[in-house]
Amino acid sequence: MEEIKSIQWFPGHMTRTKRKIESQLKLIDAVAILLDARVPYSSCNPDLRSIINNKPRLVVLNKCDMADPIQTKKWLELFKGRGIAAIALDCKTGRGLNAFIPTVKNVLSDRIQAWKEKGMTGRTIKVMIVGIPNVGKSSFINRMSKQNRAKVEDRPGVTRGNQWFTIGKGFDLLDTPGVLWPKFDDPGVGERLAYIGSVKDDILDTEQLSGRLLEYLRDNYIEPLCVRYKLKKEDIEYLQGYEILEMIGKKRGMLISGGEINTERAAATVLDEFRSAALGRLTIDKAEDYPDVRV
Ligand code: G4P
């Protein structure tokens, strides 16, 4: 799997993907936009709305097993309040997948009624699956189609053929023809995608990155942070990220010769443990910060 930052994005790729998706729109009835439930804002492609135009759509918050359930509920309410159908699920256990077909039917209820009136009862409903790399598109399609297919690389320039998958009950899924890019112009987005491991962190300063993550956790999830690293709330609530990182390194006995704390190792540990949800189910993009979210 190519990771987002290692992809050489350039306007040519973006235009090609846009064109390919546009040319497929006439073949489909709805678009399912996969977002990562830990970063629903940051994992949304900024140009999607103009690409999919007026097609009926629904949001699928994937990887819920790793996201804060309270935040996931808030995101679902936020989308609902903005008239956007949304469901939460995870492709690891398959929890929530059953809601997909009924939600698509609901989104398309007027059309389904119109088809019925025209006598088109056996019509297959076709849904395009879109999302930035690593959000879980392949996992979702595999789960829904209950077949293991070879993973197709998400690499610009490598054409993903038109891939249709039958999921039964009169539904077909179309894998995205092309790759959707994340928001480039918001540095916060790059950082948040790096926290969850969707952006390669070897091109970023890991100590700085984990320091920033620790500050976010200090402000939003201090309890799970303290539990995981055996820290005291009162000891860290006024500390900078780097100082928390040093405390963690010390607690974990990560020292280099001379007794200095190996903050680089501590940083890698914090990032790994966050990504594997060892700190618990945590959300980075909080629903209350994005009241105007649009997809
Ligand atoms: P993509 O097609 O959108 O690029 O994403 P893909 O399905 O390849 O998923 C990217 C990674 O996210 C995979 O992990 C996959 O297992 C994991 N994943 C997908 N959905 C979920 C989910 O709901 N919960 C959790 N916890 N993980 C999920 P990987 O480590 O890259 O690959 P693998 O070793 O698991 O195959």
Tab-separated table of C-alpha atoms and ligand atoms in Angstrom:
chain	number	residue	atom	x	y	z
A	1	MET	CA	0.000	0.000	0.000
A	2	GLU	CA	1.400	3.350	-1.004
A	3	GLU	CA	1.046	5.871	1.737
A	4	ILE	CA	-0.338	9.288	1.110
A	5	LYS	CA	2.850	11.340	1.374
A	6	SER	CA	4.851	8.927	-0.760
A	7	ILE	CA	2.456	9.355	-3.639
A	8	GLN	CA	3.664	11.828	-6.177
A	9	TRP	CA	0.524	13.890	-6.475
A	10	PHE	CA	0.409	16.261	-9.343
A	11	PRO	CA	-2.366	17.951	-11.271
A	12	GLY	CA	-2.229	15.366	-14.067
A	13	HIS	CA	-3.173	12.517	-11.721
A	14	MET	CA	-5.849	14.576	-10.083
A	15	THR	CA	-7.390	15.573	-13.387
A	16	ARG	CA	-7.330	11.963	-14.599
A	17	THR	CA	-9.037	10.660	-11.479
A	18	LYS	CA	-11.598	13.420	-11.632
A	19	ARG	CA	-12.370	12.616	-15.280
A	20	LYS	CA	-12.571	8.890	-14.639
A	21	ILE	CA	-14.958	9.329	-11.764
A	22	GLU	CA	-17.052	11.787	-13.749
A	23	SER	CA	-17.278	9.346	-16.654
A	24	GLN	CA	-18.486	6.598	-14.295
A	25	LEU	CA	-21.089	8.711	-12.565
A	26	LYS	CA	-23.722	7.949	-15.175
A	27	LEU	CA	-23.352	4.243	-14.400
A	28	ILE	CA	-24.010	4.518	-10.710
A	29	ASP	CA	-26.915	5.461	-8.484
A	30	ALA	CA	-25.125	6.617	-5.359
A	31	VAL	CA	-21.695	7.315	-3.903
A	32	ALA	CA	-20.521	5.911	-0.565
A	33	ILE	CA	-17.857	8.187	0.901
A	34	LEU	CA	-15.598	6.294	3.255
A	35	LEU	CA	-14.063	8.358	6.038
A	36	ASP	CA	-11.862	7.314	8.927
A	37	ALA	CA	-13.961	7.652	12.084
A	38	ARG	CA	-10.930	8.967	13.981
A	39	VAL	CA	-10.469	11.829	11.513
A	40	PRO	CA	-13.738	12.325	9.605
A	41	TYR	CA	-12.765	15.830	8.525
A	42	SER	CA	-9.104	15.177	7.678
A	43	SER	CA	-9.851	11.990	5.733
A	44	CYS	CA	-12.335	13.700	3.451
A	45	ASN	CA	-11.224	14.583	-0.067
A	46	PRO	CA	-11.609	18.339	-0.489
A	47	ASP	CA	-12.734	18.173	-4.120
A	48	LEU	CA	-15.203	15.365	-3.791
A	49	ARG	CA	-18.312	17.518	-3.831
A	50	SER	CA	-17.427	19.092	-7.136
A	51	ILE	CA	-16.429	15.696	-8.563
A	52	ILE	CA	-19.534	13.736	-7.630
A	53	ASN	CA	-21.754	16.672	-8.288
A	54	ASN	CA	-25.367	16.006	-7.353
A	55	LYS	CA	-25.211	12.234	-7.001
A	56	PRO	CA	-27.022	10.865	-3.972
A	57	ARG	CA	-24.435	10.095	-1.336
A	58	LEU	CA	-23.876	8.605	2.067
A	59	VAL	CA	-21.015	8.769	4.512
A	60	VAL	CA	-19.492	5.594	5.919
A	61	LEU	CA	-17.429	6.179	9.034
A	62	ASN	CA	-15.049	3.237	8.982
A	63	LYS	CA	-12.573	2.040	11.645
A	64	CYS	CA	-15.059	2.770	14.418
A	65	ASP	CA	-13.408	0.081	16.484
A	66	MET	CA	-10.558	2.565	17.024
A	67	ALA	CA	-12.571	5.782	17.383
A	68	ASP	CA	-14.125	7.344	20.476
A	69	PRO	CA	-17.740	6.052	20.480
A	70	ILE	CA	-19.045	9.337	21.927
A	71	GLN	CA	-17.425	11.291	19.110
A	72	THR	CA	-18.653	8.827	16.488
A	73	LYS	CA	-22.183	9.346	17.760
A	74	LYS	CA	-21.695	13.123	17.582
A	75	TRP	CA	-20.388	12.878	14.021
A	76	LEU	CA	-23.408	10.795	13.004
A	77	GLU	CA	-25.713	13.373	14.560
A	78	LEU	CA	-23.818	16.205	12.868
A	79	PHE	CA	-24.147	14.583	9.446
A	80	LYS	CA	-27.793	13.781	10.074
A	81	GLY	CA	-28.454	17.370	11.139
A	82	ARG	CA	-26.912	18.532	7.888
A	83	GLY	CA	-29.112	16.220	5.842
A	84	ILE	CA	-26.322	13.761	5.003
A	85	ALA	CA	-26.993	10.046	5.516
A	86	ALA	CA	-24.204	8.505	7.586
A	87	ILE	CA	-23.441	5.184	9.200
A	88	ALA	CA	-20.627	3.975	11.420
A	89	LEU	CA	-18.996	0.583	11.069
A	90	ASP	CA	-15.753	-1.265	11.194
A	91	CYS	CA	-14.350	-3.686	8.712
A	92	LYS	CA	-12.254	-5.422	11.318
A	93	THR	CA	-15.174	-7.107	13.066
A	94	GLY	CA	-17.835	-6.287	10.501
A	95	ARG	CA	-19.917	-4.453	13.088
A	96	GLY	CA	-22.358	-2.011	11.515
A	97	LEU	CA	-22.073	-3.378	7.985
A	98	ASN	CA	-25.694	-4.537	8.007
A	99	ALA	CA	-26.842	-0.930	7.979
A	100	PHE	CA	-25.238	-0.238	4.612
A	101	ILE	CA	-27.883	-1.661	2.248
A	102	PRO	CA	-30.892	-0.217	4.126
A	103	THR	CA	-29.178	3.192	4.264
A	104	VAL	CA	-28.479	3.203	0.527
A	105	LYS	CA	-32.112	2.230	-0.079
A	106	ASN	CA	-33.213	5.047	2.142
A	107	VAL	CA	-31.012	7.565	0.316
A	108	LEU	CA	-32.480	6.360	-2.982
A	109	SER	CA	-36.049	5.870	-1.794
A	110	ASP	CA	-37.559	8.385	-4.252
A	111	ARG	CA	-35.740	6.819	-7.188
A	112	ILE	CA	-36.611	3.287	-6.110
A	113	GLN	CA	-40.247	4.340	-5.947
A	114	ALA	CA	-39.994	5.905	-9.415
A	115	TRP	CA	-38.413	2.716	-10.809
A	116	LYS	CA	-41.209	0.684	-9.272
A	117	GLU	CA	-43.798	2.888	-10.903
A	118	LYS	CA	-42.080	2.324	-14.232
A	119	GLY	CA	-42.095	-1.423	-13.628
A	120	MET	CA	-38.309	-1.582	-13.198
A	121	THR	CA	-38.476	-3.800	-10.151
A	122	GLY	CA	-35.414	-5.981	-10.619
A	123	ARG	CA	-33.055	-3.083	-11.183
A	124	THR	CA	-29.616	-3.496	-9.591
A	125	ILE	CA	-28.517	-0.602	-7.409
A	126	LYS	CA	-24.990	0.526	-8.167
A	127	VAL	CA	-22.844	2.302	-5.618
A	128	MET	CA	-19.390	3.787	-6.114
A	129	ILE	CA	-17.013	3.519	-3.155
A	130	VAL	CA	-14.713	6.493	-2.703
A	131	GLY	CA	-12.157	7.552	-0.113
A	132	ILE	CA	-8.548	8.595	0.325
A	133	PRO	CA	-5.883	5.845	0.501
A	134	ASN	CA	-5.847	3.675	3.611
A	135	VAL	CA	-9.351	4.569	4.733
A	136	GLY	CA	-10.475	0.966	4.234
A	137	LYS	CA	-12.032	0.817	0.753
A	138	SER	CA	-10.595	-2.610	-0.100
A	139	SER	CA	-11.517	-3.965	3.320
A	140	PHE	CA	-15.049	-2.635	2.969
A	141	ILE	CA	-15.544	-4.091	-0.503
A	142	ASN	CA	-14.067	-7.412	0.611
A	143	ARG	CA	-16.360	-7.539	3.597
A	144	MET	CA	-19.423	-6.592	1.609
A	145	SER	CA	-18.704	-8.900	-1.300
A	146	LYS	CA	-17.473	-11.635	1.020
A	147	GLN	CA	-14.728	-12.514	-1.348
A	148	ASN	CA	-11.034	-12.051	-1.014
A	149	ARG	CA	-9.685	-10.266	-3.943
A	150	ALA	CA	-6.130	-9.317	-4.622
A	151	LYS	CA	-5.342	-5.864	-3.349
A	152	VAL	CA	-4.997	-3.337	-6.132
A	153	GLU	CA	-2.375	-0.738	-5.464
A	154	ASP	CA	-3.596	2.789	-4.943
A	155	ARG	CA	-0.925	4.293	-7.072
A	156	PRO	CA	-1.570	7.211	-9.354
A	157	GLY	CA	-0.635	6.304	-12.864
A	158	VAL	CA	-1.518	2.645	-12.336
A	159	THR	CA	-4.956	2.207	-13.729
A	160	ARG	CA	-7.371	0.430	-11.504
A	161	GLY	CA	-9.670	-1.196	-14.016
A	162	ASN	CA	-13.375	-0.804	-13.593
A	163	GLN	CA	-14.016	-3.086	-10.732
A	164	TRP	CA	-17.508	-4.128	-9.989
A	165	PHE	CA	-18.409	-6.331	-7.069
A	166	THR	CA	-21.745	-7.961	-6.530
A	167	ILE	CA	-22.815	-7.968	-2.938
A	168	GLY	CA	-26.148	-9.682	-3.478
A	169	LYS	CA	-29.660	-8.404	-2.786
A	170	GLY	CA	-29.546	-6.470	-6.058
A	171	PHE	CA	-26.519	-4.379	-5.154
A	172	ASP	CA	-23.256	-3.820	-7.019
A	173	LEU	CA	-20.283	-1.845	-5.748
A	174	LEU	CA	-17.821	-0.026	-7.979
A	175	ASP	CA	-14.329	0.432	-6.654
A	176	THR	CA	-13.114	3.996	-7.253
A	177	PRO	CA	-11.632	4.527	-10.680
A	178	GLY	CA	-8.578	6.440	-9.468
A	179	VAL	CA	-7.231	7.746	-6.213
A	180	LEU	CA	-8.620	10.563	-4.159
A	181	TRP	CA	-6.187	12.887	-2.431
A	182	PRO	CA	-6.452	14.392	1.037
A	183	LYS	CA	-6.476	18.118	1.771
A	184	PHE	CA	-2.970	19.328	1.000
A	185	ASP	CA	-3.296	22.945	1.878
A	186	ASP	CA	-4.175	22.415	5.543
A	187	PRO	CA	-1.001	21.413	7.434
A	188	GLY	CA	-3.128	20.257	10.376
A	189	VAL	CA	-4.665	17.624	8.113
A	190	GLY	CA	-1.247	16.209	7.157
A	191	GLU	CA	-0.348	16.032	10.803
A	192	ARG	CA	-3.566	14.296	11.836
A	193	LEU	CA	-3.243	11.789	9.010
A	194	ALA	CA	0.301	11.146	10.223
A	195	TYR	CA	-0.963	10.424	13.759
A	196	ILE	CA	-3.131	7.621	12.433
A	197	GLY	CA	-0.375	6.351	10.143
A	198	SER	CA	-1.917	7.316	6.814
A	199	VAL	CA	1.019	9.555	6.053
A	200	LYS	CA	4.521	8.165	6.201
A	201	ASP	CA	6.146	9.515	9.320
A	202	ASP	CA	9.735	9.050	8.203
A	203	ILE	CA	9.525	12.313	6.343
A	204	LEU	CA	8.209	14.049	9.433
A	205	ASP	CA	9.968	14.743	12.707
A	206	THR	CA	8.568	11.934	14.864
A	207	GLU	CA	9.442	13.600	18.136
A	208	GLN	CA	7.667	16.746	17.098
A	209	LEU	CA	4.737	14.733	15.773
A	210	SER	CA	4.333	12.644	18.889
A	211	GLY	CA	4.813	15.766	21.021
A	212	ARG	CA	1.885	17.390	19.223
A	213	LEU	CA	-0.177	14.231	19.593
A	214	LEU	CA	0.610	14.128	23.319
A	215	GLU	CA	-0.574	17.725	23.666
A	216	TYR	CA	-3.824	16.810	21.946
A	217	LEU	CA	-4.212	13.813	24.249
A	218	ARG	CA	-3.325	15.920	27.300
A	219	ASP	CA	-6.126	18.310	26.402
A	220	ASN	CA	-8.717	15.792	25.251
A	221	TYR	CA	-7.932	12.327	26.580
A	222	ILE	CA	-5.780	12.861	29.646
A	223	GLU	CA	-7.156	9.826	31.476
A	224	PRO	CA	-6.345	7.152	28.887
A	225	LEU	CA	-2.970	8.853	28.428
A	226	CYS	CA	-2.206	8.676	32.155
A	227	VAL	CA	-3.425	5.086	32.425
A	228	ARG	CA	-1.339	3.884	29.495
A	229	TYR	CA	1.905	5.521	30.628
A	230	LYS	CA	1.337	5.432	34.389
A	231	LEU	CA	1.422	9.197	34.623
A	232	LYS	CA	-0.315	11.487	37.077
A	233	LYS	CA	-2.752	14.008	35.699
A	234	GLU	CA	-1.398	16.790	37.909
A	235	ASP	CA	2.132	16.057	36.725
A	236	ILE	CA	1.399	16.494	33.049
A	237	GLU	CA	-1.494	18.883	32.676
A	238	TYR	CA	0.760	21.908	32.306
A	239	LEU	CA	3.597	20.224	30.452
A	240	GLN	CA	4.576	20.677	26.835
A	241	GLY	CA	4.364	17.666	24.535
A	242	TYR	CA	8.102	17.171	24.495
A	243	GLU	CA	8.231	17.145	28.300
A	244	ILE	CA	5.478	14.522	28.422
A	245	LEU	CA	7.444	12.513	25.895
A	246	GLU	CA	10.502	12.683	28.154
A	247	MET	CA	8.427	11.479	31.120
A	248	ILE	CA	7.144	8.551	29.076
A	249	GLY	CA	10.671	7.661	27.944
A	250	LYS	CA	11.853	7.777	31.542
A	251	LYS	CA	8.947	5.661	32.810
A	252	ARG	CA	9.593	3.083	30.145
A	253	GLY	CA	13.330	3.026	30.881
A	254	MET	CA	14.213	4.248	27.394
A	255	LEU	CA	17.670	5.555	28.047
A	256	ILE	CA	20.779	5.979	25.972
A	257	SER	CA	24.343	5.872	27.262
A	258	GLY	CA	24.954	8.571	29.817
A	259	GLY	CA	21.415	8.191	31.162
A	260	GLU	CA	19.871	10.520	28.614
A	261	ILE	CA	16.272	9.765	27.660
A	262	ASN	CA	15.823	8.228	24.233
A	263	THR	CA	13.013	10.493	23.116
A	264	GLU	CA	13.188	9.192	19.572
A	265	ARG	CA	12.312	5.691	20.772
A	266	ALA	CA	9.658	7.084	23.089
A	267	ALA	CA	8.149	9.006	20.162
A	268	ALA	CA	8.004	5.898	17.975
A	269	THR	CA	6.387	3.973	20.834
A	270	VAL	CA	3.731	6.618	21.442
A	271	LEU	CA	2.837	6.765	17.752
A	272	ASP	CA	2.740	2.973	17.403
A	273	GLU	CA	0.597	2.573	20.476
A	274	PHE	CA	-1.777	5.295	19.408
A	275	ARG	CA	-2.131	3.750	15.938
A	276	SER	CA	-2.842	0.310	17.296
A	277	ALA	CA	-5.439	1.799	19.670
A	278	ALA	CA	-3.431	0.629	22.690
A	279	LEU	CA	-4.426	3.905	24.352
A	280	GLY	CA	-8.069	3.119	23.735
A	281	ARG	CA	-10.623	4.363	21.246
A	282	LEU	CA	-9.742	7.966	20.500
A	283	THR	CA	-10.883	10.517	17.950
A	284	ILE	CA	-8.713	13.306	16.624
A	285	ASP	CA	-11.180	15.398	14.609
A	286	LYS	CA	-13.865	16.373	17.082
A	287	ALA	CA	-17.344	16.849	15.667
A	288	GLU	CA	-17.880	20.096	17.590
A	289	ASP	CA	-14.954	21.668	15.721
A	290	TYR	CA	-16.552	21.112	12.304
A	291	PRO	CA	-20.168	22.283	12.532
A	292	ASP	CA	-20.150	23.240	8.839
A	293	VAL	CA	-18.837	19.934	7.537
A	294	ARG	CA	-19.861	19.180	3.934
A	295	VAL	CA	-19.287	16.193	1.714
B	1	G4P	P1	-7.809	1.350	1.143
B	1	G4P	O1	-8.298	0.295	0.188
B	1	G4P	O2	-8.799	2.447	1.323
B	1	G4P	O3	-6.464	1.909	0.803
B	1	G4P	O4	-7.652	0.684	2.591
B	1	G4P	P2	-7.488	-0.851	3.018
B	1	G4P	O5	-8.776	-1.566	2.921
B	1	G4P	O6	-6.307	-1.411	2.333
B	1	G4P	O7	-7.188	-0.671	4.570
B	1	G4P	C1	-6.046	0.008	5.057
B	1	G4P	C2	-5.656	-0.557	6.410
B	1	G4P	O8	-6.697	-0.315	7.357
B	1	G4P	C3	-5.450	-2.074	6.412
B	1	G4P	O9	-4.455	-2.369	7.372
B	1	G4P	C4	-6.788	-2.610	6.918
B	1	G4P	O10	-6.679	-3.879	7.517
B	1	G4P	C5	-7.117	-1.555	7.958
B	1	G4P	N1	-8.563	-1.432	8.200
B	1	G4P	C6	-9.549	-1.277	7.273
B	1	G4P	N2	-10.736	-1.151	7.893
B	1	G4P	C7	-10.501	-1.238	9.219
B	1	G4P	C8	-11.353	-1.155	10.371
B	1	G4P	O11	-12.563	-0.954	10.304
B	1	G4P	N3	-10.726	-1.261	11.583
B	1	G4P	C9	-9.390	-1.447	11.721
B	1	G4P	N4	-8.895	-1.541	12.955
B	1	G4P	N5	-8.570	-1.527	10.644
B	1	G4P	C10	-9.121	-1.419	9.421
B	1	G4P	P3	-2.993	-2.730	6.955
B	1	G4P	O12	-2.247	-2.906	8.204
B	1	G4P	O13	-2.511	-1.733	5.957
B	1	G4P	O14	-3.173	-4.059	6.172
B	1	G4P	P4	-3.559	-5.515	6.731
B	1	G4P	O15	-2.247	-6.051	7.209
B	1	G4P	O16	-4.549	-5.372	7.825
B	1	G4P	O17	-4.096	-6.183	5.525
